[in-house]
Coordinates of C-alpha atoms and ligand atoms in Angstrom, one line a residue:
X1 CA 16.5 -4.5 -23.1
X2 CA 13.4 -4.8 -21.2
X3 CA 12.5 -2.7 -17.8
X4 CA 13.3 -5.9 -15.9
X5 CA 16.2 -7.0 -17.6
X6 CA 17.4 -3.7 -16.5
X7 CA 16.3 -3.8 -13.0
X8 CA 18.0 -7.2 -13.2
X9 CA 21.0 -5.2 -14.4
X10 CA 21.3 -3.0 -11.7
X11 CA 21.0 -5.3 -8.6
X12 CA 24.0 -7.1 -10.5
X13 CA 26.3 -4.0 -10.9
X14 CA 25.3 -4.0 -7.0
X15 CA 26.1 -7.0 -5.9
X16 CA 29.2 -7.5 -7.7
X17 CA 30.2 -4.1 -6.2
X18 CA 30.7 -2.7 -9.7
X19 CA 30.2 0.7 -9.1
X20 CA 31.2 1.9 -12.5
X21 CA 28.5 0.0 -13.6
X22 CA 25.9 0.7 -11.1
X23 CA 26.8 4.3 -11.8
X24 CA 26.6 3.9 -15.5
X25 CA 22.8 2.6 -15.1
X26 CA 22.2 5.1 -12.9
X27 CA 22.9 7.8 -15.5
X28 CA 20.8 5.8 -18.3
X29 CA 17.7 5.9 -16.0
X30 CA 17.8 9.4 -15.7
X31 CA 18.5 10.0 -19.2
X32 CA 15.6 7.9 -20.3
X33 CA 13.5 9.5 -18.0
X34 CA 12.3 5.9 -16.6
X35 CA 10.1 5.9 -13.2
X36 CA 13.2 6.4 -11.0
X37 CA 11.5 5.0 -7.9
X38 CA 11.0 1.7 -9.9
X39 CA 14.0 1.8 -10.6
X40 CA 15.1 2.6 -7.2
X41 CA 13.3 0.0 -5.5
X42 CA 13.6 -3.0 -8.3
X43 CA 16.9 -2.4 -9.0
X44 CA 19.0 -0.4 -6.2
X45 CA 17.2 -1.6 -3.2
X46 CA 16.9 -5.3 -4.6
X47 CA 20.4 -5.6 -4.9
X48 CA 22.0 -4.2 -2.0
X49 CA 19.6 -6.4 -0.1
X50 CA 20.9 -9.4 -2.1
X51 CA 24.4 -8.2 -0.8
X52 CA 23.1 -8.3 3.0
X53 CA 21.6 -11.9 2.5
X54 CA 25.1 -12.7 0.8
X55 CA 26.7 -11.0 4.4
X56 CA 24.3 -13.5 6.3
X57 CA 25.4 -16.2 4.8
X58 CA 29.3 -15.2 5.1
X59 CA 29.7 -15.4 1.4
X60 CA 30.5 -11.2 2.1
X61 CA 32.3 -9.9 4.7
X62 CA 31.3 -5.9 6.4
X63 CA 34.1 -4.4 3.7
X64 CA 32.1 -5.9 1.3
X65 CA 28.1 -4.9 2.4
X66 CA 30.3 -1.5 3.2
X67 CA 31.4 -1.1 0.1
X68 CA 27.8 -2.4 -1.8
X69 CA 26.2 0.6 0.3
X70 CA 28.3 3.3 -0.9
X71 CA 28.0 2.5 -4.3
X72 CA 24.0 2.7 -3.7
X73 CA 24.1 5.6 -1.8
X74 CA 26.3 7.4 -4.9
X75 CA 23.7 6.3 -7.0
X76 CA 21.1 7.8 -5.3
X77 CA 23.1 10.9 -4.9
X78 CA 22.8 11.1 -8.3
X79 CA 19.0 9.6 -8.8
X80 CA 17.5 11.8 -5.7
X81 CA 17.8 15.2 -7.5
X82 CA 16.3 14.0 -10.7
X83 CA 12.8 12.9 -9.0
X84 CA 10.6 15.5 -10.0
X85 CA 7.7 16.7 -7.8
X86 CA 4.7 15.0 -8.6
X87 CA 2.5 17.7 -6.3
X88 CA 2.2 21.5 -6.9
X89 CA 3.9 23.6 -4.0
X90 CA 1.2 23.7 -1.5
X91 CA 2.2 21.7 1.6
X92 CA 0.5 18.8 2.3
X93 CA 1.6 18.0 5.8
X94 CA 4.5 18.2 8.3
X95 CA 6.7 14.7 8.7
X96 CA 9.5 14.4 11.0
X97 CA 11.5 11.6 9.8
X98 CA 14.7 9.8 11.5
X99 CA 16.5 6.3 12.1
X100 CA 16.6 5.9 15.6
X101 CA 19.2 5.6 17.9
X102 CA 21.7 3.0 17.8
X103 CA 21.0 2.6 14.3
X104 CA 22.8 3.6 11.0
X105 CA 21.3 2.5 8.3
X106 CA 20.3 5.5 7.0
X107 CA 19.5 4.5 2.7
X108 CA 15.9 3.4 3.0
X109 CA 14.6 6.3 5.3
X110 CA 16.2 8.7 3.2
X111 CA 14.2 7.8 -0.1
X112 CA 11.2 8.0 2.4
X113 CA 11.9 11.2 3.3
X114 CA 12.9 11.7 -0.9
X115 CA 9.3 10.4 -2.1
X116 CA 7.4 12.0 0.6
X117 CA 8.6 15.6 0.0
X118 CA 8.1 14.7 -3.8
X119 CA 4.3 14.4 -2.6
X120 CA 4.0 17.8 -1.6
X121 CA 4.6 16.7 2.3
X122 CA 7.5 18.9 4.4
X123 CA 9.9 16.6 5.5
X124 CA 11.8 17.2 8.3
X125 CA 15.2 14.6 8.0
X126 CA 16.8 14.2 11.3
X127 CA 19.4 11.2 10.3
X128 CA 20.4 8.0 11.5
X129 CA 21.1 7.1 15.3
X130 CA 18.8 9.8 16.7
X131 CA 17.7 9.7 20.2
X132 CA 14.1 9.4 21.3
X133 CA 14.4 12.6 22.6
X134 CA 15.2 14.4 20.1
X135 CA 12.5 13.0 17.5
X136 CA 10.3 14.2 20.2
X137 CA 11.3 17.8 20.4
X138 CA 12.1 17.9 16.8
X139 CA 7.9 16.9 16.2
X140 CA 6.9 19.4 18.9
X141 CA 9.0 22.4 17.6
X142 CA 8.3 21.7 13.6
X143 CA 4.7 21.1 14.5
X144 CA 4.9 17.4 12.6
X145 CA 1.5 15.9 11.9
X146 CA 3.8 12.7 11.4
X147 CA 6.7 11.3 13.0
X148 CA 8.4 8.5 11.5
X149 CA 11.5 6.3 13.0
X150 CA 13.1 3.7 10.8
X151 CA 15.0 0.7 12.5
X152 CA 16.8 -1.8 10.4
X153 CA 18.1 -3.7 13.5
X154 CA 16.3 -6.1 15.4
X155 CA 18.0 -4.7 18.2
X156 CA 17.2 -0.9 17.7
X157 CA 13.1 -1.6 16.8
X158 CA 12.5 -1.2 20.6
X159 CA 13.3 2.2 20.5
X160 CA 10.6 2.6 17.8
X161 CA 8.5 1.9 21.3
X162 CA 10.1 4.3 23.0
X163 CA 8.9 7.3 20.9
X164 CA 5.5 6.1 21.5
X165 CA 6.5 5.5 25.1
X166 CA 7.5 9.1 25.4
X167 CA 5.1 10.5 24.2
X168 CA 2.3 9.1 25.6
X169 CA 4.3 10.4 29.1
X170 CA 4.2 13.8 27.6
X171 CA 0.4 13.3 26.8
X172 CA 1.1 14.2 23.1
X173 CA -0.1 10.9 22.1
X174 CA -3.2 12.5 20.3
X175 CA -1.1 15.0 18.6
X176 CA 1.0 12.9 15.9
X177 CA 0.7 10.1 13.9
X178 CA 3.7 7.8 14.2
X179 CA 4.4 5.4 11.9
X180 CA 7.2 3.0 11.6
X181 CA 9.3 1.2 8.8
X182 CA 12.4 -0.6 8.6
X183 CA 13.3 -4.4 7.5
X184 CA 12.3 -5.9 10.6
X185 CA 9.3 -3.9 11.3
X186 CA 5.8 -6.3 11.2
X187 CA 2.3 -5.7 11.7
X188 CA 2.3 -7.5 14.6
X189 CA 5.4 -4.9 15.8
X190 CA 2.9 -1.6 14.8
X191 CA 0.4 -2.8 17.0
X192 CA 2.3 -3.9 19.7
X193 CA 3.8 -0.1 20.4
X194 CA 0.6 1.6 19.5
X195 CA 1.7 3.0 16.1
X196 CA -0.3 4.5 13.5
X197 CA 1.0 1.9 10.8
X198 CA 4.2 1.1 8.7
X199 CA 4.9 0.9 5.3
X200 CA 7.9 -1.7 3.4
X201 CA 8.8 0.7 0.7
X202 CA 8.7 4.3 -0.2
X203 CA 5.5 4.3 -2.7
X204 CA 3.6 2.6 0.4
X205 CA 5.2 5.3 3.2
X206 CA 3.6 8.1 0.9
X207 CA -0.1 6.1 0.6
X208 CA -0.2 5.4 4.6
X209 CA 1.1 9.2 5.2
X210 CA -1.9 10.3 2.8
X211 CA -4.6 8.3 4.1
X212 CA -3.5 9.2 7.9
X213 CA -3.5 12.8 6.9
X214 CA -6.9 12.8 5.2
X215 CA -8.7 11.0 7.7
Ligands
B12_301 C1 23.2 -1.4 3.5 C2 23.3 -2.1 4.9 C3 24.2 -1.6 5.8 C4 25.0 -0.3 5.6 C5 24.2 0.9 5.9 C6 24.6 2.1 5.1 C7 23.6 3.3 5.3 N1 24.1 4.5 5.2 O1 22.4 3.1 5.4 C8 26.2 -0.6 6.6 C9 27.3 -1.3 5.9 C10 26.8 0.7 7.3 C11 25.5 -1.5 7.6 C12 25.9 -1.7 8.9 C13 25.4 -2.6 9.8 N2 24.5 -3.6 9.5 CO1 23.4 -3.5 7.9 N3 22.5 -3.8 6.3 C14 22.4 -3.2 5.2 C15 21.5 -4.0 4.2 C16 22.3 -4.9 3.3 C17 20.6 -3.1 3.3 C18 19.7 -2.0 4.0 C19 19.2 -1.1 3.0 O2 19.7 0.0 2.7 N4 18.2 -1.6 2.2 C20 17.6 -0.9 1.0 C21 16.5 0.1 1.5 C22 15.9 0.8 0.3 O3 15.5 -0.7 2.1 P1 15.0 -0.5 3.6 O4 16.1 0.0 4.4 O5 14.3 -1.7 4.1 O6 14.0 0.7 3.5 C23 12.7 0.5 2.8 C24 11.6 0.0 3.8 O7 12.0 -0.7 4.9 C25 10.8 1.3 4.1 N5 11.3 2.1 5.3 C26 12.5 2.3 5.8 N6 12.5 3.2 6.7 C27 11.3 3.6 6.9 C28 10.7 4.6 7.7 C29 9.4 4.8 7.7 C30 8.8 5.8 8.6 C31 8.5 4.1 6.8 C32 7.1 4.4 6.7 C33 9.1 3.2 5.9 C34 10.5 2.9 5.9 O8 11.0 2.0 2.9 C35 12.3 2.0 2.4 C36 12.3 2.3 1.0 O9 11.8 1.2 0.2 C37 20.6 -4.8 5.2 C38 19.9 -6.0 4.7 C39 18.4 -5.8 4.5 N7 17.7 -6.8 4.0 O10 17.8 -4.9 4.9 C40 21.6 -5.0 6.3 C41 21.2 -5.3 7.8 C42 20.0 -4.4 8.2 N8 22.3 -5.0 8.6 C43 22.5 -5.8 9.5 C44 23.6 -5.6 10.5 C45 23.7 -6.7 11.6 C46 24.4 -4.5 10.5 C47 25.6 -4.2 11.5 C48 25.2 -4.5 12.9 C49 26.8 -5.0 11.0 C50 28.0 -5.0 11.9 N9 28.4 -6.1 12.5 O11 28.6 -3.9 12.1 C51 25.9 -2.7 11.2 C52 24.9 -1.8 12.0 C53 25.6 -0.7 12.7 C54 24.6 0.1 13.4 N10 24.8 0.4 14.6 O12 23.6 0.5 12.8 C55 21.5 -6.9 9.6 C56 20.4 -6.7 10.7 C57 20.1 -8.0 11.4 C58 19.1 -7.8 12.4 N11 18.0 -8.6 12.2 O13 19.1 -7.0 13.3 C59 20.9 -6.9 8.2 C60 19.4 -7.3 8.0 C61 21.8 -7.8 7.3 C62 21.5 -9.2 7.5 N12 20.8 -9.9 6.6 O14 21.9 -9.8 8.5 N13 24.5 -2.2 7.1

């Protein structure tokens, strides 16, 4: 089978909620020792978001999309601890990383947070549906060069602003990056609230937190 009929493979077992499957695949990836963020992103990622277009257009309903995220979060459950460290252990950087509040969506901020500590960074994971607030005191007290807030919701994105917002009243503007991610997160969004950038996968998150870094 080729790499893409495999990817193909996987965003199948996903959407049609076969988790036996989607498990089954899982397993083969590691045992082959493939590029487990390929597979991640080509596979997993591509088919859960084929479920959420399916929810759109009420072809799924929530038990469903429910359902398709639990099976991909099992399968990163078992995926995450098999993605060996691609850096040697000295630290390349502090990241605070959360889903802000309101928000629960939690899967493509953890495989951020995943692929960024694989790099060598320190990664501070705060969760989903965490308050400005708190992101803010969390960057302070670990010393985070970075902070970065995921939204998935078009409705949560403005509290993306609000970090920036807050800390701009705090006059600690100058002393983190923040960058942003999330579905609905566009260029046009990162300049809008004065962020540092955004990234639309994990591979990406890691180049934009290296360039900021080295700058
Ligand atoms: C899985 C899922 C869920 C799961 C979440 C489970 C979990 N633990 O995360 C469940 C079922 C719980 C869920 C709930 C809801 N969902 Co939902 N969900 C999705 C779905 C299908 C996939 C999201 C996902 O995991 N994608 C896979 C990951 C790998 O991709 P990703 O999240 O985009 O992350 C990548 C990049 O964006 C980037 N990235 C992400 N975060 C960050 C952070 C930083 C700093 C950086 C640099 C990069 C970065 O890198 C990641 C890795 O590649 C999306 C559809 C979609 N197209 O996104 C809908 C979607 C986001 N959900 C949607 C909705 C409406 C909801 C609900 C409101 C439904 C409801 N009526 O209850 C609730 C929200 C409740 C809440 N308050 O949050 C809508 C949002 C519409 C909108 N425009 O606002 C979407 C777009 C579905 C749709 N097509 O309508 N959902």
């Amino acid at each position: 089978m080729s790499k893409e009929d495999f990817y193909n493979e996987i965003s199948h077992a996903i959407i049609n909620l076969d988790e036996e499957k989607a498990v089954e695949y899982a397993n083969t990836a590691i045992r082959e020792k493939m590029k487990l963020v390929d597979v991640i992103e080509n596979g997993f990622a591509a088919g859960i978001r084929k479920v959420g277009e399916l929810w759109e257009e009420g072809e799924f309903f929530l038990p469903e999309l429910m359902r398709g995220a639990q099976i991909m979060q099992n399968c990163l459950d078992l995926i995450i601890p098999n993605l060996q460290s691609v850096s040697d252990k000295i630290s390349r950087g502090i990241v605070v990383i959360a889903t802000i509040e309101g928000d629960i969506h939690s899967i493509g901020k953890t495989i951020v947070a995943t692929m960024l500590r694989a790099y060598g960074y320190d990664v501070y994971d705060l969760g989903s549906d965490v308050p400005v607030e708190k992101i803010v005191e969390e960057a302070i007290e670990k010393k985070a060069d970075i902070i970065g807030v995921s939204a998935l919701l078009t409705t949560t994105m403005t509290g993306q602003k609000k970090v920036i917002d807050l800390l701009k009243e705090k006059n600690l503007v100058n002393k983190f990056k923040v960058i942003l991610g999330g579905a609905p997160v566009t260029k046009s969004w990162v300049e809008e609230c004065s962020a540092n950038g955004f990234a639309g996968n994990a591979i990406d998150a890691v180049k934009l937190v290296k360039s900021l870094l080295d700058k």
